[in-house]
Amino acid sequence: VMAIVQYRFAKEMELKFRLDKLNAAKLLPEEYEKVVGDLSGLIEKVELERPDNIDKSKDALLKAMQHFEIKAVQESALRESEIINAASKGKNADKQAPATFAEALHVCQEARTQIAAAPHDEKLVQRLSAQALFAARHAQQINERVALLQTELKVAAGSGTSPGGTRRSIRTKTSP
Protein backbone atom coordinates (compact mmCIF):
# COMPACT_ATOMS: atom_id res chain seq x y z
CA VAL A 1 0.00 0.00 0.00
CA MET A 2 2.85 2.42 0.84
CA ALA A 3 4.39 1.89 -2.58
CA ILE A 4 1.05 2.69 -4.21
CA VAL A 5 0.77 5.89 -2.16
CA GLN A 6 4.32 6.93 -3.07
CA TYR A 7 3.63 6.24 -6.74
CA ARG A 8 0.21 7.92 -6.90
CA PHE A 9 1.27 10.99 -4.91
CA ALA A 10 4.88 11.48 -6.04
CA LYS A 11 4.34 15.06 -7.27
CA GLU A 12 2.30 16.02 -4.24
CA MET A 13 4.88 14.56 -1.83
CA GLU A 14 7.65 16.43 -3.65
CA LEU A 15 5.66 19.65 -3.31
CA LYS A 16 5.05 18.96 0.38
CA PHE A 17 8.81 18.46 0.85
CA ARG A 18 9.48 21.84 -0.83
CA LEU A 19 6.79 23.50 1.29
CA ASP A 20 8.41 22.09 4.43
CA LYS A 21 11.81 23.31 3.22
CA LEU A 22 10.30 26.81 2.86
CA ASN A 23 8.90 26.53 6.40
CA ALA A 24 5.45 27.19 4.93
CA ALA A 25 3.74 25.82 8.05
CA LYS A 26 5.12 28.77 9.99
CA LEU A 27 4.78 31.40 7.23
CA LEU A 28 1.18 30.63 6.26
CA PRO A 29 -0.17 28.14 8.82
CA GLU A 30 -3.84 28.12 7.83
CA GLU A 31 -3.21 27.50 4.15
CA TYR A 32 -0.55 24.91 4.95
CA GLU A 33 -2.96 23.00 7.18
CA LYS A 34 -5.58 23.03 4.42
CA VAL A 35 -3.37 21.62 1.64
CA VAL A 36 -1.68 19.09 3.91
CA GLY A 37 -5.07 18.07 5.32
CA ASP A 38 -6.43 17.60 1.79
CA LEU A 39 -3.35 15.55 0.87
CA SER A 40 -3.75 13.40 3.98
CA GLY A 41 -7.41 12.81 3.16
CA LEU A 42 -6.58 11.56 -0.33
CA ILE A 43 -3.75 9.37 0.94
CA GLU A 44 -6.12 7.90 3.51
CA LYS A 45 -8.58 6.97 0.73
CA VAL A 46 -5.81 5.11 -1.12
CA GLU A 47 -4.62 3.38 2.06
CA LEU A 48 -8.17 2.24 2.81
CA GLU A 49 -8.30 0.98 -0.78
CA ARG A 50 -11.14 3.34 -1.73
CA PRO A 51 -9.42 5.45 -4.38
CA ASP A 52 -12.56 5.76 -6.50
CA ASN A 53 -12.89 9.11 -8.25
CA ILE A 54 -9.92 10.77 -6.53
CA ASP A 55 -8.29 11.90 -9.78
CA LYS A 56 -10.32 15.11 -9.94
CA SER A 57 -9.58 15.87 -6.29
CA LYS A 58 -5.93 14.96 -6.82
CA ASP A 59 -5.64 17.37 -9.78
CA ALA A 60 -7.28 20.16 -7.79
CA LEU A 61 -4.97 19.47 -4.85
CA LEU A 62 -1.88 19.56 -7.08
CA LYS A 63 -2.93 22.96 -8.49
CA ALA A 64 -3.65 24.27 -5.00
CA MET A 65 -0.27 23.06 -3.74
CA GLN A 66 1.55 24.64 -6.69
CA HIS A 67 -0.22 27.95 -6.10
CA PHE A 68 0.52 27.70 -2.38
CA GLU A 69 4.19 26.99 -3.06
CA ILE A 70 4.45 30.19 -5.11
CA LYS A 71 2.74 32.14 -2.34
CA ALA A 72 5.10 30.62 0.26
CA VAL A 73 8.18 31.51 -1.80
CA GLN A 74 6.87 35.08 -2.15
CA GLU A 75 6.09 35.32 1.54
CA SER A 76 9.48 33.96 2.52
CA ALA A 77 11.32 36.32 0.16
CA LEU A 78 9.29 39.48 0.75
CA ARG A 79 7.95 39.29 4.31
CA GLU A 80 10.56 41.56 5.87
CA SER A 81 10.20 44.14 3.08
CA GLU A 82 6.44 44.16 3.45
CA ILE A 83 6.68 44.57 7.23
CA ILE A 84 9.00 47.55 6.77
CA ASN A 85 6.73 49.06 4.10
CA ALA A 86 3.67 48.65 6.34
CA ALA A 87 5.51 50.31 9.24
CA SER A 88 6.61 53.15 6.95
CA LYS A 89 3.04 53.68 5.75
CA GLY A 90 1.96 53.80 9.38
CA LYS A 91 4.48 56.62 9.85
CA ASN A 92 3.04 58.58 6.87
CA ALA A 93 5.71 57.65 4.32
CA ASP A 94 3.07 57.90 1.60
CA LYS A 95 2.73 61.62 2.46
CA GLN A 96 6.21 62.54 3.72
CA ALA A 97 8.30 60.66 1.13
CA PRO A 98 5.77 59.71 -1.55
CA ALA A 99 8.17 59.07 -4.45
CA THR A 100 10.59 56.92 -2.43
CA PHE A 101 7.77 55.03 -0.74
CA ALA A 102 5.99 54.44 -4.06
CA GLU A 103 9.25 53.08 -5.49
CA ALA A 104 9.61 50.68 -2.54
CA LEU A 105 6.07 49.42 -3.11
CA HIS A 106 6.73 49.10 -6.85
CA VAL A 107 9.96 47.12 -6.32
CA CYS A 108 8.14 44.79 -3.91
CA GLN A 109 5.23 44.24 -6.30
CA GLU A 110 7.56 43.67 -9.25
CA ALA A 111 9.49 41.13 -7.15
CA ARG A 112 6.22 39.37 -6.28
CA THR A 113 5.32 39.15 -9.98
CA GLN A 114 8.74 37.85 -11.05
CA ILE A 115 8.84 35.30 -8.22
CA ALA A 116 5.42 34.00 -9.30
CA ALA A 117 6.85 33.43 -12.78
CA ALA A 118 10.01 31.64 -11.57
CA PRO A 119 9.59 30.42 -7.96
CA HIS A 120 12.28 27.73 -8.29
CA ASP A 121 15.02 30.11 -9.51
CA GLU A 122 16.69 30.51 -6.14
CA LYS A 123 19.25 33.09 -7.29
CA LEU A 124 16.54 35.25 -8.86
CA VAL A 125 14.39 34.97 -5.72
CA GLN A 126 17.35 35.97 -3.52
CA ARG A 127 18.21 38.92 -5.77
CA LEU A 128 14.60 40.14 -5.87
CA SER A 129 14.30 39.73 -2.11
CA ALA A 130 17.45 41.79 -1.57
CA GLN A 131 16.25 44.51 -3.96
CA ALA A 132 12.86 44.76 -2.26
CA LEU A 133 14.48 44.87 1.18
CA PHE A 134 16.91 47.58 0.06
CA ALA A 135 14.10 49.70 -1.40
CA ALA A 136 11.96 49.26 1.74
CA ARG A 137 14.83 50.21 4.07
CA HIS A 138 15.72 53.17 1.87
CA ALA A 139 12.14 54.46 1.97
CA GLN A 140 12.06 53.90 5.73
CA GLN A 141 15.26 55.92 6.22
CA ILE A 142 14.12 58.76 3.95
CA ASN A 143 10.79 58.91 5.77
CA GLU A 144 12.53 59.02 9.15
CA ARG A 145 14.80 61.85 7.96
CA VAL A 146 11.85 63.84 6.60
CA ALA A 147 9.98 63.37 9.88
CA LEU A 148 13.05 64.52 11.83
CA LEU A 149 13.45 67.60 9.62
CA GLN A 150 9.78 68.45 10.02
CA THR A 151 10.12 68.17 13.79
CA GLU A 152 13.21 70.40 13.73
CA LEU A 153 11.38 72.95 11.61
CA LYS A 154 8.41 72.99 13.99
CA VAL A 155 10.70 73.39 16.99
CA ALA A 156 12.66 76.12 15.20
CA ALA A 157 9.47 77.93 14.18
CA GLY A 158 8.21 77.79 17.74
CA SER A 159 11.42 79.19 19.23
CA GLY A 160 11.96 81.81 16.58
CA THR A 161 15.22 80.32 15.30
CA SER A 162 15.96 78.83 11.94
CA PRO A 163 16.94 75.14 11.68
CA GLY A 164 20.60 76.25 11.67
CA GLY A 165 20.12 77.75 15.11
CA THR A 166 20.29 81.46 14.18
CA ARG A 167 17.69 83.93 15.31
CA ARG A 168 15.26 85.10 12.66
CA SER A 169 14.48 88.75 12.47
CA ILE A 170 10.81 89.47 12.49
CA ARG A 171 9.78 92.74 10.87
CA THR A 172 6.71 94.42 12.09
CA LYS A 173 5.03 97.53 10.82
CA THR A 174 5.62 100.51 12.97
CA SER A 175 2.66 102.69 13.55
CA PRO A 176 3.07 106.47 13.07
Coordinates of C-alpha atoms in Angstrom, one line a residue:
V1 CA 0.0 0.0 0.0
M2 CA 2.9 2.4 0.8
A3 CA 4.4 1.9 -2.6
I4 CA 1.0 2.7 -4.2
V5 CA 0.8 5.9 -2.2
Q6 CA 4.3 6.9 -3.1
Y7 CA 3.6 6.2 -6.7
R8 CA 0.2 7.9 -6.9
F9 CA 1.3 11.0 -4.9
A10 CA 4.9 11.5 -6.0
K11 CA 4.3 15.1 -7.3
E12 CA 2.3 16.0 -4.2
M13 CA 4.9 14.6 -1.8
E14 CA 7.7 16.4 -3.6
L15 CA 5.7 19.6 -3.3
K16 CA 5.1 19.0 0.4
F17 CA 8.8 18.5 0.8
R18 CA 9.5 21.8 -0.8
L19 CA 6.8 23.5 1.3
D20 CA 8.4 22.1 4.4
K21 CA 11.8 23.3 3.2
L22 CA 10.3 26.8 2.9
N23 CA 8.9 26.5 6.4
A24 CA 5.5 27.2 4.9
A25 CA 3.7 25.8 8.0
K26 CA 5.1 28.8 10.0
L27 CA 4.8 31.4 7.2
L28 CA 1.2 30.6 6.3
P29 CA -0.2 28.1 8.8
E30 CA -3.8 28.1 7.8
E31 CA -3.2 27.5 4.1
Y32 CA -0.6 24.9 5.0
E33 CA -3.0 23.0 7.2
K34 CA -5.6 23.0 4.4
V35 CA -3.4 21.6 1.6
V36 CA -1.7 19.1 3.9
G37 CA -5.1 18.1 5.3
D38 CA -6.4 17.6 1.8
L39 CA -3.3 15.5 0.9
S40 CA -3.8 13.4 4.0
G41 CA -7.4 12.8 3.2
L42 CA -6.6 11.6 -0.3
I43 CA -3.8 9.4 0.9
E44 CA -6.1 7.9 3.5
K45 CA -8.6 7.0 0.7
V46 CA -5.8 5.1 -1.1
E47 CA -4.6 3.4 2.1
L48 CA -8.2 2.2 2.8
E49 CA -8.3 1.0 -0.8
R50 CA -11.1 3.3 -1.7
P51 CA -9.4 5.4 -4.4
D52 CA -12.6 5.8 -6.5
N53 CA -12.9 9.1 -8.2
I54 CA -9.9 10.8 -6.5
D55 CA -8.3 11.9 -9.8
K56 CA -10.3 15.1 -9.9
S57 CA -9.6 15.9 -6.3
K58 CA -5.9 15.0 -6.8
D59 CA -5.6 17.4 -9.8
A60 CA -7.3 20.2 -7.8
L61 CA -5.0 19.5 -4.9
L62 CA -1.9 19.6 -7.1
K63 CA -2.9 23.0 -8.5
A64 CA -3.7 24.3 -5.0
M65 CA -0.3 23.1 -3.7
Q66 CA 1.6 24.6 -6.7
H67 CA -0.2 27.9 -6.1
F68 CA 0.5 27.7 -2.4
E69 CA 4.2 27.0 -3.1
I70 CA 4.5 30.2 -5.1
K71 CA 2.7 32.1 -2.3
A72 CA 5.1 30.6 0.3
V73 CA 8.2 31.5 -1.8
Q74 CA 6.9 35.1 -2.2
E75 CA 6.1 35.3 1.5
S76 CA 9.5 34.0 2.5
A77 CA 11.3 36.3 0.2
L78 CA 9.3 39.5 0.7
R79 CA 7.9 39.3 4.3
E80 CA 10.6 41.6 5.9
S81 CA 10.2 44.1 3.1
E82 CA 6.4 44.2 3.5
I83 CA 6.7 44.6 7.2
I84 CA 9.0 47.6 6.8
N85 CA 6.7 49.1 4.1
A86 CA 3.7 48.7 6.3
A87 CA 5.5 50.3 9.2
S88 CA 6.6 53.1 6.9
K89 CA 3.0 53.7 5.8
G90 CA 2.0 53.8 9.4
K91 CA 4.5 56.6 9.8
N92 CA 3.0 58.6 6.9
A93 CA 5.7 57.6 4.3
D94 CA 3.1 57.9 1.6
K95 CA 2.7 61.6 2.5
Q96 CA 6.2 62.5 3.7
A97 CA 8.3 60.7 1.1
P98 CA 5.8 59.7 -1.6
A99 CA 8.2 59.1 -4.4
T100 CA 10.6 56.9 -2.4
F101 CA 7.8 55.0 -0.7
A102 CA 6.0 54.4 -4.1
E103 CA 9.3 53.1 -5.5
A104 CA 9.6 50.7 -2.5
L105 CA 6.1 49.4 -3.1
H106 CA 6.7 49.1 -6.9
V107 CA 10.0 47.1 -6.3
C108 CA 8.1 44.8 -3.9
Q109 CA 5.2 44.2 -6.3
E110 CA 7.6 43.7 -9.2
A111 CA 9.5 41.1 -7.1
R112 CA 6.2 39.4 -6.3
T113 CA 5.3 39.1 -10.0
Q114 CA 8.7 37.8 -11.0
I115 CA 8.8 35.3 -8.2
A116 CA 5.4 34.0 -9.3
A117 CA 6.9 33.4 -12.8
A118 CA 10.0 31.6 -11.6
P119 CA 9.6 30.4 -8.0
H120 CA 12.3 27.7 -8.3
D121 CA 15.0 30.1 -9.5
E122 CA 16.7 30.5 -6.1
K123 CA 19.2 33.1 -7.3
L124 CA 16.5 35.2 -8.9
V125 CA 14.4 35.0 -5.7
Q126 CA 17.3 36.0 -3.5
R127 CA 18.2 38.9 -5.8
L128 CA 14.6 40.1 -5.9
S129 CA 14.3 39.7 -2.1
A130 CA 17.5 41.8 -1.6
Q131 CA 16.3 44.5 -4.0
A132 CA 12.9 44.8 -2.3
L133 CA 14.5 44.9 1.2
F134 CA 16.9 47.6 0.1
A135 CA 14.1 49.7 -1.4
A136 CA 12.0 49.3 1.7
R137 CA 14.8 50.2 4.1
H138 CA 15.7 53.2 1.9
A139 CA 12.1 54.5 2.0
Q140 CA 12.1 53.9 5.7
Q141 CA 15.3 55.9 6.2
I142 CA 14.1 58.8 4.0
N143 CA 10.8 58.9 5.8
E144 CA 12.5 59.0 9.2
R145 CA 14.8 61.9 8.0
V146 CA 11.9 63.8 6.6
A147 CA 10.0 63.4 9.9
L148 CA 13.1 64.5 11.8
L149 CA 13.5 67.6 9.6
Q150 CA 9.8 68.4 10.0
T151 CA 10.1 68.2 13.8
E152 CA 13.2 70.4 13.7
L153 CA 11.4 72.9 11.6
K154 CA 8.4 73.0 14.0
V155 CA 10.7 73.4 17.0
A156 CA 12.7 76.1 15.2
A157 CA 9.5 77.9 14.2
G158 CA 8.2 77.8 17.7
S159 CA 11.4 79.2 19.2
G160 CA 12.0 81.8 16.6
T161 CA 15.2 80.3 15.3
S162 CA 16.0 78.8 11.9
P163 CA 16.9 75.1 11.7
G164 CA 20.6 76.3 11.7
G165 CA 20.1 77.7 15.1
T166 CA 20.3 81.5 14.2
R167 CA 17.7 83.9 15.3
R168 CA 15.3 85.1 12.7
S169 CA 14.5 88.7 12.5
I170 CA 10.8 89.5 12.5
R171 CA 9.8 92.7 10.9
T172 CA 6.7 94.4 12.1
K173 CA 5.0 97.5 10.8
T174 CA 5.6 100.5 13.0
S175 CA 2.7 102.7 13.5
P176 CA 3.1 106.5 13.1

